[in-house]
GROMACS .gro file of C-alpha atoms in nm:
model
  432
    1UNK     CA    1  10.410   6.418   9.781
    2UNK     CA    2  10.675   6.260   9.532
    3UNK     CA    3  10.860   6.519   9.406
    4UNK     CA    4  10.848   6.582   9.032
    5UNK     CA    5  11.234   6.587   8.953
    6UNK     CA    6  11.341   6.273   8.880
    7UNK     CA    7  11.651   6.294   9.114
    8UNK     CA    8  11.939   6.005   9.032
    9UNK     CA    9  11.932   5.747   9.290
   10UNK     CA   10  12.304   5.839   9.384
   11UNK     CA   11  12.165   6.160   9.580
   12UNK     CA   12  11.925   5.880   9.858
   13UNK     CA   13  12.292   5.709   9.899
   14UNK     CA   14  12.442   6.059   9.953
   15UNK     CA   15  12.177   6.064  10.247
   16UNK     CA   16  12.270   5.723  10.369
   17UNK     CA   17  12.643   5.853  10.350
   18UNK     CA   18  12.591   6.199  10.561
   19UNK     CA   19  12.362   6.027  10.870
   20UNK     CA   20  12.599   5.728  10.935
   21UNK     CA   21  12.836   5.944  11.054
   22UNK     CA   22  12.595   6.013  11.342
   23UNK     CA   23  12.567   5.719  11.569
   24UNK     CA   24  12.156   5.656  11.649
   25UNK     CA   25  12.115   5.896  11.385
   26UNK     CA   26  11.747   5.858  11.320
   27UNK     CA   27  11.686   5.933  11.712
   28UNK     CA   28  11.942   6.224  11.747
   29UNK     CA   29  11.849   6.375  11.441
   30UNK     CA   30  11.435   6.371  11.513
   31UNK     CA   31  11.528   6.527  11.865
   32UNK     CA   32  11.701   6.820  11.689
   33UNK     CA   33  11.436   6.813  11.432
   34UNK     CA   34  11.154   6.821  11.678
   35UNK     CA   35  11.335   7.120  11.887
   36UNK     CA   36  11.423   7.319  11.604
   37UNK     CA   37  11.021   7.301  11.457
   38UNK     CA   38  10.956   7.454  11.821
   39UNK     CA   39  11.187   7.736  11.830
   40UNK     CA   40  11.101   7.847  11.450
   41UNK     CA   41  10.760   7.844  11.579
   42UNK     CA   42  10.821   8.131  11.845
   43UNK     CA   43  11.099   8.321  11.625
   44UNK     CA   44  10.854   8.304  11.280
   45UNK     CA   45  10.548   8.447  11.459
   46UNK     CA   46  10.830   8.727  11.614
   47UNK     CA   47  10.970   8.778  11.271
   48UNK     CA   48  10.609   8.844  11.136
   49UNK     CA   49  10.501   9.042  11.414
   50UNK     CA   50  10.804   9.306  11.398
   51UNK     CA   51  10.782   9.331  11.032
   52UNK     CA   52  11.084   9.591  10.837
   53UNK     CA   53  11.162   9.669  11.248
   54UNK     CA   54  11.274   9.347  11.282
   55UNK     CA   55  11.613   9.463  11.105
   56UNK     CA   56  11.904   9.611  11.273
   57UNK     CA   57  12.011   9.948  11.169
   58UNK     CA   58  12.324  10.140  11.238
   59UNK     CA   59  12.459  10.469  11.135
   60UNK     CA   60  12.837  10.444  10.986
   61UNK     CA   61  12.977  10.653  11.249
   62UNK     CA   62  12.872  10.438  11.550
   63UNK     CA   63  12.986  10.112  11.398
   64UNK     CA   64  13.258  10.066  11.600
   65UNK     CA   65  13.036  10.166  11.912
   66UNK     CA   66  12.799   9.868  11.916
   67UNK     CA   67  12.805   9.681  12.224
   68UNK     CA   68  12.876   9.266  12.197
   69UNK     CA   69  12.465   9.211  12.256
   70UNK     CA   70  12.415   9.419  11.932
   71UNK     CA   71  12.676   9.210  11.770
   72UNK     CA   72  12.529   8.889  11.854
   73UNK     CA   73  12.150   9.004  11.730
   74UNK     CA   74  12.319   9.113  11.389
   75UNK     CA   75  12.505   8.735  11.361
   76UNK     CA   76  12.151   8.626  11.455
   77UNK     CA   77  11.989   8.844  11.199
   78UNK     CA   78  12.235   8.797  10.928
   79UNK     CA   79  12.076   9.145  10.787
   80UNK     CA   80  12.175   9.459  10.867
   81UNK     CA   81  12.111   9.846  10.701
   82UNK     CA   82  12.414  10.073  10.761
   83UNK     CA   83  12.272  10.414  10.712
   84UNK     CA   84  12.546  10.747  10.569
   85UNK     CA   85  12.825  10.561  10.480
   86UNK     CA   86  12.856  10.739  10.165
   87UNK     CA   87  12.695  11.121  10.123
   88UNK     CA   88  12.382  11.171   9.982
   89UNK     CA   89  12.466  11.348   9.718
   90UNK     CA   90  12.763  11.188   9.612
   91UNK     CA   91  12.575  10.854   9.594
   92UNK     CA   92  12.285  11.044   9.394
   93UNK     CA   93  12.546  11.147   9.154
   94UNK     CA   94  12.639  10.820   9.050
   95UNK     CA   95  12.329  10.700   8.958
   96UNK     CA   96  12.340  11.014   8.744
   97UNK     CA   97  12.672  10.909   8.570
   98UNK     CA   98  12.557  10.561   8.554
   99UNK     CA   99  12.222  10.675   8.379
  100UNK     CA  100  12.454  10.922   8.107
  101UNK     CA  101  12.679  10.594   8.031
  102UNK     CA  102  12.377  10.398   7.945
  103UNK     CA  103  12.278  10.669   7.704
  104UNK     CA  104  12.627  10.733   7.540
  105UNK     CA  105  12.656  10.330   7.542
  106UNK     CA  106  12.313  10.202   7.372
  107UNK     CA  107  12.434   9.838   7.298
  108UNK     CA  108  12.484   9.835   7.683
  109UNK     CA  109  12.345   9.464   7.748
  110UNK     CA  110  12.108   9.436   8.038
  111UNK     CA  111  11.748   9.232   8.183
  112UNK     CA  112  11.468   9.275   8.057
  113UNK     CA  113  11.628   9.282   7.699
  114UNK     CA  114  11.261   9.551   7.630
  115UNK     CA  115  11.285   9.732   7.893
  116UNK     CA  116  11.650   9.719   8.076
  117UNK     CA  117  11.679   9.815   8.460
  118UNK     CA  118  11.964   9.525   8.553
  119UNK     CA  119  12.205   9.611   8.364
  120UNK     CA  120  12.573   9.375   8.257
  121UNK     CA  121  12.815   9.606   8.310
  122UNK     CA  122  13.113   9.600   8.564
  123UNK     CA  123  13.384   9.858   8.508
  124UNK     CA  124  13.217  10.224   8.485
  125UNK     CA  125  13.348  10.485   8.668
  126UNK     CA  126  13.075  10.509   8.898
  127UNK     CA  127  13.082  10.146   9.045
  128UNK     CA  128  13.485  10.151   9.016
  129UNK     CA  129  13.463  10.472   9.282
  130UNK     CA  130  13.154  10.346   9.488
  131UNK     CA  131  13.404   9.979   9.584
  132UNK     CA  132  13.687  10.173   9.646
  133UNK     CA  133  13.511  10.456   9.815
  134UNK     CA  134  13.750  10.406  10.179
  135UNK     CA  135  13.407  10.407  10.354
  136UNK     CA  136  13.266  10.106  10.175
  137UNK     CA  137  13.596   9.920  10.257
  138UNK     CA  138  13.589  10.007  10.616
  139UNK     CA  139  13.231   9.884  10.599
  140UNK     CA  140  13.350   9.544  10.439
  141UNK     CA  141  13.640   9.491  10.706
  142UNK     CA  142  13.360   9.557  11.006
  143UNK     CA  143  13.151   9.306  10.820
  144UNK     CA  144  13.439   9.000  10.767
  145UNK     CA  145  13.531   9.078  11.136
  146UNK     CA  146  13.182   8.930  11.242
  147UNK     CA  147  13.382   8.585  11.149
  148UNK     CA  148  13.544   8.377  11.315
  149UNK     CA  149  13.797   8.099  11.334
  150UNK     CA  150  13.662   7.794  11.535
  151UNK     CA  151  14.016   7.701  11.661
  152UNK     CA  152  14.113   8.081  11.758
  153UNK     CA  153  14.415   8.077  11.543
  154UNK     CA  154  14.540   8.243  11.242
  155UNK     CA  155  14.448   8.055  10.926
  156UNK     CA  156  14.733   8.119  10.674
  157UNK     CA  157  14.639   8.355  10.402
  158UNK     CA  158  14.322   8.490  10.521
  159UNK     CA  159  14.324   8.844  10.692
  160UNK     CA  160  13.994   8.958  10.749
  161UNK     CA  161  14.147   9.349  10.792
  162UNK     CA  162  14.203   9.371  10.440
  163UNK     CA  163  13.883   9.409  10.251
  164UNK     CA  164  13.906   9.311   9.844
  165UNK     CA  165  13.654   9.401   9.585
  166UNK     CA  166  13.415   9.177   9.347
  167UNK     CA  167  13.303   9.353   9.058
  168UNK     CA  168  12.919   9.273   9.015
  169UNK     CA  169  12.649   9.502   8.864
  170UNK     CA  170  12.364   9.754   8.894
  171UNK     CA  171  12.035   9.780   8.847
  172UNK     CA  172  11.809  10.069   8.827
  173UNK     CA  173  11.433   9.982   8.883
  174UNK     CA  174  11.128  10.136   8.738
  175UNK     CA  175  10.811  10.162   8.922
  176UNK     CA  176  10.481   9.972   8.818
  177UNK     CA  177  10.671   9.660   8.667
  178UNK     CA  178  10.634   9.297   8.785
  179UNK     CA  179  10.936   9.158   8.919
  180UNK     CA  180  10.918   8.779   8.958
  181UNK     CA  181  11.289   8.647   8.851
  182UNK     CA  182  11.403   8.682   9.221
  183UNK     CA  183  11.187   8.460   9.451
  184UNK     CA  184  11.312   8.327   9.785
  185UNK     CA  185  11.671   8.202   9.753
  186UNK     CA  186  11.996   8.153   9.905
  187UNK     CA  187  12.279   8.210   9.688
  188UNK     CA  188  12.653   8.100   9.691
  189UNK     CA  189  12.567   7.659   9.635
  190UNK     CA  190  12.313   7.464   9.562
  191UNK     CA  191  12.328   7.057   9.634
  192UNK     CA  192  12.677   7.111   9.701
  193UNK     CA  193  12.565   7.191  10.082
  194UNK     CA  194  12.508   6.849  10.133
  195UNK     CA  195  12.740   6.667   9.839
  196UNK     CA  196  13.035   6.887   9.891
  197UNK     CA  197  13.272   6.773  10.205
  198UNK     CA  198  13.374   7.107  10.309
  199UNK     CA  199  13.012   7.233  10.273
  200UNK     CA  200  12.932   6.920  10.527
  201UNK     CA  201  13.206   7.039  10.807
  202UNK     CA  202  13.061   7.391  10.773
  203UNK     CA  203  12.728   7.220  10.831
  204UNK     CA  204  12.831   6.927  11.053
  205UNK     CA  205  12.673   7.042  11.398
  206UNK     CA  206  12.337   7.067  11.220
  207UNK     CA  207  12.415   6.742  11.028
  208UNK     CA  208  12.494   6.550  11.347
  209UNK     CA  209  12.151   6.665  11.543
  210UNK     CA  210  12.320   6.946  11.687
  211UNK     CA  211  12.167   7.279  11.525
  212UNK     CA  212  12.219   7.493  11.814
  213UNK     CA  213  12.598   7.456  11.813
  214UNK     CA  214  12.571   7.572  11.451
  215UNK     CA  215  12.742   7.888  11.386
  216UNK     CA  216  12.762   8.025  11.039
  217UNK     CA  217  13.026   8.272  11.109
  218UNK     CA  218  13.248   7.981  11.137
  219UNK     CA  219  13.510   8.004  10.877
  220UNK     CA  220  13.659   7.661  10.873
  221UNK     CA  221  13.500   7.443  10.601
  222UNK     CA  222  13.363   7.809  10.443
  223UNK     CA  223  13.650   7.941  10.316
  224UNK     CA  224  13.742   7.608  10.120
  225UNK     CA  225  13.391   7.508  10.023
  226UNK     CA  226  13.297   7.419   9.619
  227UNK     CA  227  12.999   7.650   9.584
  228UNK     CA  228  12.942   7.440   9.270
  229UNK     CA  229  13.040   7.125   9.140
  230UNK     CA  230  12.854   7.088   8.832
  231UNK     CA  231  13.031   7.457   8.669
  232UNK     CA  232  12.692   7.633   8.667
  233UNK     CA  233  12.724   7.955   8.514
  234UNK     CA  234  12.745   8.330   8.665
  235UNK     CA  235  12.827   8.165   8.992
  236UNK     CA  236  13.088   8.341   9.210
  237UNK     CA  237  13.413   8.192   9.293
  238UNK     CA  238  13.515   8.398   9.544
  239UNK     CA  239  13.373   8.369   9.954
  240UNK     CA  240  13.184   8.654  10.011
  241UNK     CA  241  13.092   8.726  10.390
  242UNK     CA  242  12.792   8.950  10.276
  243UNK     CA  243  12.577   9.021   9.990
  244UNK     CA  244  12.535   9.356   9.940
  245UNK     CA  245  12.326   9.669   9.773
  246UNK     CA  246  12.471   9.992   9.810
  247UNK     CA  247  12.112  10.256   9.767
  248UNK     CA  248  12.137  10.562   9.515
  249UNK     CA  249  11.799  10.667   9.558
  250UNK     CA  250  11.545  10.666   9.767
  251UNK     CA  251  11.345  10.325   9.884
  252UNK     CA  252  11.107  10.181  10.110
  253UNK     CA  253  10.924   9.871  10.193
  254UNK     CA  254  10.675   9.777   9.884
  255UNK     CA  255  10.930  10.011   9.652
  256UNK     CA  256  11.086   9.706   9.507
  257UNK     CA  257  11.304   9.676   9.749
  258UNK     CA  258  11.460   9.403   9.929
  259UNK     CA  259  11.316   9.074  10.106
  260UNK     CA  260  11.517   8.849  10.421
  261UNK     CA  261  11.423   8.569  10.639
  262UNK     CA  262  11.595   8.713  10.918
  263UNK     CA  263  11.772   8.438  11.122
  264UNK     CA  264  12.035   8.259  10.987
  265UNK     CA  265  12.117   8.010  11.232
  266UNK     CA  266  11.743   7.875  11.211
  267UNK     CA  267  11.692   7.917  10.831
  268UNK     CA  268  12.052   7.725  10.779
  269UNK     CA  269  11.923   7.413  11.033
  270UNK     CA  270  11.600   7.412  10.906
  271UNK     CA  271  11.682   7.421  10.507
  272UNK     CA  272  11.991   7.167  10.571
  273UNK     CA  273  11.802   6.917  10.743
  274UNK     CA  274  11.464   6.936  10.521
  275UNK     CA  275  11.572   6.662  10.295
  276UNK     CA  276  11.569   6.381  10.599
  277UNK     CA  277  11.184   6.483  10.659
  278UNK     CA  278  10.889   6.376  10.483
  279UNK     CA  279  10.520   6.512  10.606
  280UNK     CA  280  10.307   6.254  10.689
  281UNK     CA  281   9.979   6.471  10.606
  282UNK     CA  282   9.919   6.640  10.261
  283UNK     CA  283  10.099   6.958  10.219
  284UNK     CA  284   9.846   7.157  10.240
  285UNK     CA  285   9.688   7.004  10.544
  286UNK     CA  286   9.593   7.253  10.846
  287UNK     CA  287   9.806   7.043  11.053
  288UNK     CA  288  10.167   7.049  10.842
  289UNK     CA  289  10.316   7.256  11.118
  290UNK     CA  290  10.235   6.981  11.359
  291UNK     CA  291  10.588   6.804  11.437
  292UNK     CA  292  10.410   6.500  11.514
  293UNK     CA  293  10.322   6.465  11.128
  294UNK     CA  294  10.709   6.474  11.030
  295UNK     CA  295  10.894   6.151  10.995
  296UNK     CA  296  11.281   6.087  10.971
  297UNK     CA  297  11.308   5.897  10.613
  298UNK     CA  298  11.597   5.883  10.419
  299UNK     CA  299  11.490   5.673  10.132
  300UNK     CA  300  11.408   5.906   9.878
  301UNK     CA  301  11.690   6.097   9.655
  302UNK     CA  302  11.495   6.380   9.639
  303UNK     CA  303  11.626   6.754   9.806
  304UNK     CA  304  11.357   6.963   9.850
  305UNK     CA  305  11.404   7.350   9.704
  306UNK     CA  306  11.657   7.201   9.487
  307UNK     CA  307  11.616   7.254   9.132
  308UNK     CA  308  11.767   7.176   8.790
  309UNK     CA  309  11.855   7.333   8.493
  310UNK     CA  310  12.090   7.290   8.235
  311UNK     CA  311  12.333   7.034   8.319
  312UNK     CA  312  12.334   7.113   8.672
  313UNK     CA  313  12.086   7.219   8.980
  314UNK     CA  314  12.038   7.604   9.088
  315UNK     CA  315  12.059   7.807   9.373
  316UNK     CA  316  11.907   7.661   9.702
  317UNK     CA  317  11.535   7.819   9.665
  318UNK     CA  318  11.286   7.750   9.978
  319UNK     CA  319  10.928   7.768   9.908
  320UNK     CA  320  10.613   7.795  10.161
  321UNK     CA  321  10.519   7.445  10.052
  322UNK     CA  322  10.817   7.273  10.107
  323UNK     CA  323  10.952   7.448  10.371
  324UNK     CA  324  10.638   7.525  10.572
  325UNK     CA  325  10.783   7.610  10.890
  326UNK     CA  326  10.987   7.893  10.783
  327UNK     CA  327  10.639   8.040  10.701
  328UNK     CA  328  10.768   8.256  10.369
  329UNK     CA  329  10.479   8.431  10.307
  330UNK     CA  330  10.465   8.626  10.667
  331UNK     CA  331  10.870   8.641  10.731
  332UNK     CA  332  11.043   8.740  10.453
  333UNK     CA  333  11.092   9.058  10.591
  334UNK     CA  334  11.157   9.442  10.389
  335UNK     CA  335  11.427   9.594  10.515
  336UNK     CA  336  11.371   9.950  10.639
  337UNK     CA  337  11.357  10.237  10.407
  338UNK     CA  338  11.719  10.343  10.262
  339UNK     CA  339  11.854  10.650  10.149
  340UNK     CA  340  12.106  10.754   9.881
  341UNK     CA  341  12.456  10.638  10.044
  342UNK     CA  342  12.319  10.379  10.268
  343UNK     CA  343  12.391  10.037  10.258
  344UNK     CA  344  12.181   9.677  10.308
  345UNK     CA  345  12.394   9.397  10.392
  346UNK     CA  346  12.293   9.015  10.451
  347UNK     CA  347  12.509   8.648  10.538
  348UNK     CA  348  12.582   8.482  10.267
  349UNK     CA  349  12.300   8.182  10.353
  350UNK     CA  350  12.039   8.448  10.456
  351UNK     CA  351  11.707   8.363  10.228
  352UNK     CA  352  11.638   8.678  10.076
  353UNK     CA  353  11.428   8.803   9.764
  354UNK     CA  354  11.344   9.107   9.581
  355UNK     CA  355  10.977   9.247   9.623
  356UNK     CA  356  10.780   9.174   9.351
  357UNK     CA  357  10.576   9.508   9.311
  358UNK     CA  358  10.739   9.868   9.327
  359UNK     CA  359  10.484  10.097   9.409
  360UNK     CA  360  10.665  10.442   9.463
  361UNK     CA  361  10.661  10.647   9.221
  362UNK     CA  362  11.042  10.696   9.116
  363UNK     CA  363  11.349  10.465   9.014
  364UNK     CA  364  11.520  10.230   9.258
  365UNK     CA  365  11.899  10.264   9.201
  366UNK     CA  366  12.134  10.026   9.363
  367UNK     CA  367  12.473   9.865   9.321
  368UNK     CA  368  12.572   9.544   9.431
  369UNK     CA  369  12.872   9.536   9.620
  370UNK     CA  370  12.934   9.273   9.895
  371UNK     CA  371  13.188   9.208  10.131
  372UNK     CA  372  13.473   9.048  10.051
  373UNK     CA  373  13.825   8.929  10.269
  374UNK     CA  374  14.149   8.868  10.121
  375UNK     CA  375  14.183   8.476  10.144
  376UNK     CA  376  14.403   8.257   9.913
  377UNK     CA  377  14.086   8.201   9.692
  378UNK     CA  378  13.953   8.531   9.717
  379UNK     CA  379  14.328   8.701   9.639
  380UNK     CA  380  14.393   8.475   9.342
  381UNK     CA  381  14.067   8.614   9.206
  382UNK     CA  382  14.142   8.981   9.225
  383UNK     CA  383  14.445   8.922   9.074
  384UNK     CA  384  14.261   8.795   8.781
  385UNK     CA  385  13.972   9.053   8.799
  386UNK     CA  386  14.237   9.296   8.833
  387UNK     CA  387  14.357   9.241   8.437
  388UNK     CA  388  13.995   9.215   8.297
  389UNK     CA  389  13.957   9.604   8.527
  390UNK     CA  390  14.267   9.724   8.328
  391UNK     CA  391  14.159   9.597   7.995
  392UNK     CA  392  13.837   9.720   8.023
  393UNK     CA  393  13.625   9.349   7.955
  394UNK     CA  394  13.421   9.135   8.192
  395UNK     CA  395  13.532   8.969   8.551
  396UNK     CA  396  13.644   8.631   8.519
  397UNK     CA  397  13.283   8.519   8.701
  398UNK     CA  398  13.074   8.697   8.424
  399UNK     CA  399  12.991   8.569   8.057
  400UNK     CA  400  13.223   8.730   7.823
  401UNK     CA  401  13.016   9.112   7.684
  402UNK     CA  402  12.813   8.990   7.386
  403UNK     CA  403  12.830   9.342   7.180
  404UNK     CA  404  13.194   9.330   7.101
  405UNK     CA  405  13.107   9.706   7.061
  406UNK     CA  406  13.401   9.923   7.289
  407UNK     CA  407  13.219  10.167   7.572
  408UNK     CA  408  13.284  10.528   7.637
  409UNK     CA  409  13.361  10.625   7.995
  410UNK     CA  410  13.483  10.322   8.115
  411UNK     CA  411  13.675  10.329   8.496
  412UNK     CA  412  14.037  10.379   8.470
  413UNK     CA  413  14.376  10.261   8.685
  414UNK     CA  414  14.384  10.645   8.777
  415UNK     CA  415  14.023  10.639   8.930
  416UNK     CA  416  14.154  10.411   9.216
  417UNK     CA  417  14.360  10.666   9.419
  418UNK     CA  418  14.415  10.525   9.784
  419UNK     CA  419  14.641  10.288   9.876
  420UNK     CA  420  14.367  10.083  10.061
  421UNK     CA  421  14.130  10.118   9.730
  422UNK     CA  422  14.431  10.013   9.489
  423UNK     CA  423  14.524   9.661   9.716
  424UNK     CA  424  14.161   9.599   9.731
  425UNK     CA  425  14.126   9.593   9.340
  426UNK     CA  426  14.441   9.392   9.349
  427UNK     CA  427  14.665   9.650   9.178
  428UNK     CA  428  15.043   9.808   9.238
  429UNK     CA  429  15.044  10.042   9.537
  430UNK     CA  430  15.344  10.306   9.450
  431UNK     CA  431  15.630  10.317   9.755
  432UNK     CA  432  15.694  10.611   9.823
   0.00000   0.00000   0.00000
């Protein structure tokens, strides 16, 4: 059971450093431990039991209906499908526009390099209207506005009414091919959960053996956390509240769709506190699920689901052997079947993957778009995205295009018509 990275020593001092801030910390922290194994076991076998039902779904017109209980299970969830926010058809013709740009464009970069179907681009006209469509936006506010602020007041800079857009990409799946570069992960940090002080208050009721206070709608300590420390590549600087997919085609569960552990609260206390366990048994004992063979131990450096590359460590990625109790294999969950114009949403720590296999018999369209509120960080991004929109090259987050070939039918400043659409991609708004 010694893990295989060799981890600096700094990171079992970094362990020393977080628990001393907890008075009797080894006896506080095994309580919570021991409580939270106990509640993951009921809410895993529920997870597994429910299946893609597990999920809560909502048509765009009754948003604003939903009662606080149906509030609280979508916190809870941290996954949600909001079904006809755009119409069918006008989603289905932007998959069609995206599909004639990648045939007028054929040095269009994308994964696989053989066979593309995520593909590097940022700016068409398609993805420019489908973030400032005024629907998607009104989706993005509802979404911030399941934050909070812990103290109840206004935090300067940050309105979570005005929603602002992050350029990402598409991808357009085929059926029949293995898809195995998105396993379970949460994006958005990696060690800098733990390393990272901001990260730490974010995480501090879990960290101090209280992982039922823990609420990750909290935005203190979010909004001013270092998502990473160590400059790794392609990761986004701005706070998004939710990842996002936005469907242009037709998908259902085993379609290549995707993949949640659906319960934030537990997957955040249980993947936070990992590191200050060790089994006592061999991993794959029948047993491992038995809290009796866990033991507080904070002499090792080593962060399980933590992995490096480069220079640096990626994305936090939980696996069924080091996070046994969170029972991967049975709860990470499809979400229900989507249709053009629908959207899947999930928190920003939600565990999620993509499903390996797409058995249907057609291409899976989507387009990431998540939701984003203005805050000072996330404002002084647009800005910057803003002039990289206008001259027609890469967001600021994204590796520089690697053609240095110009594209035909590239958005334009006159495809963002709406005041609300022309503030969220951080450009003039005419007075009248």
């Amino acid at each position: 059971m010694v893990s295989a990275i060799n981890w600096p020593e700094r990171y079992a001092d970094l362990k020393r450093e977080i628990v001393a801030a907890t008075p009797d910390y080894e006896r506080h922290l095994t309580e919570s431990w021991n409580d939270l194994l106990q509640e993951l076991d009921v809410r895993t076998t529920e997870i597994a039991d429910e299946g893609p039902n597990y999920i809560p779904q909502v048509h765009f017109q009754y948003l604003d209906t939903l009662v606080p209980e149906q509030l609280d299970d979508i916190r809870r969830k941290g996954s949600i499908v909001i079904h006809g926010v755009v119409e069918e058809g006008e989603a289905v013709s932007w998959k069609t526009v995206l599909e004639d740009f990648i045939k007028a464009n054929p040095h269009v970069e994308g994964f696989p390099e053989q066979d593309r179907q995520l593909f590097f681009l940022y700016w068409t006209r398609a993805q420019v209207q489908a973030r400032a469509h005024p629907n998607v936006l009104k989706v993005s506010t509802w979404l911030n506005n399941l934050y909070r602020a812990k103290t109840g007041k206004k935090i300067e800079g940050v309105d979570l009414d005005v929603p602002l857009v992050y350029a990402d990409r598409f991808r357009i799946r085929h059926p029949g091919v293995q898809w195995d570069v998105h396993p379970p992960h949460v994006d958005g940090a990696s060690i800098e959960r733990w390393e990272d002080n901001n990260f730490r208050r974010y995480f501090a009721d879990i960290l101090s053996g209280n992982w039922r206070q823990h609420d990750p709608y909290e935005l203190e300590g979010r909004l001013d956390a270092h998502a990473s420390l160590c400059g790794r590549p392609g990761q986004p600087s701005v706070f998004r509240t939710f990842q996002g997919w936005l469907a242009m085609s037709e998908t259902a569960p085993t379609q290549g769709t995707l993949k949640v552990f659906p319960d934030v609260p537990l997957s955040n206390a249980y993947t936070i506190l990992r590191p200050f366990f060790r089994p006592t048994v061999p991993l794959d004992s029948k047993d491992i699920l038995d809290p009796k063979n866990w033991a507080f131990d904070i002499s090792t450096p080593d962060f399980p689901g933590i992995q490096p590359r480069d220079s640096g460590w990626v994305d936090l990625r939980p696996t069924p052997d080091l996070h046994p109790h969170l029972r991967l294999h049975d709860t990470m969950t499809s979400v229900p079947k989507v249709n053009p114009g629908d959207l899947i949403f999930w928190h920003c720590d939600v565990v999620h993957s993509v499903e390996q296999e797409h058995t249907g018999s057609r291409d899976f369209a989507v387009m990431y778009i998540p939701a984003v509120p203005q805050t000072p960080q996330n404002t002084a991004y647009v800005k910057k995205q803003a002039e990289t929109f206008l001259a027609g090259t890469n967001p600021p987050d994204f590796a520089s295009d690697g053609t240095g070939l110009p594209y035909i039918g590239l958005g334009v400043d006159a495809d963002v018509i709406q005041p609300i659409s022309r503030i969220a991609m951080g450009l003039p708004v005419a007075v009248a």
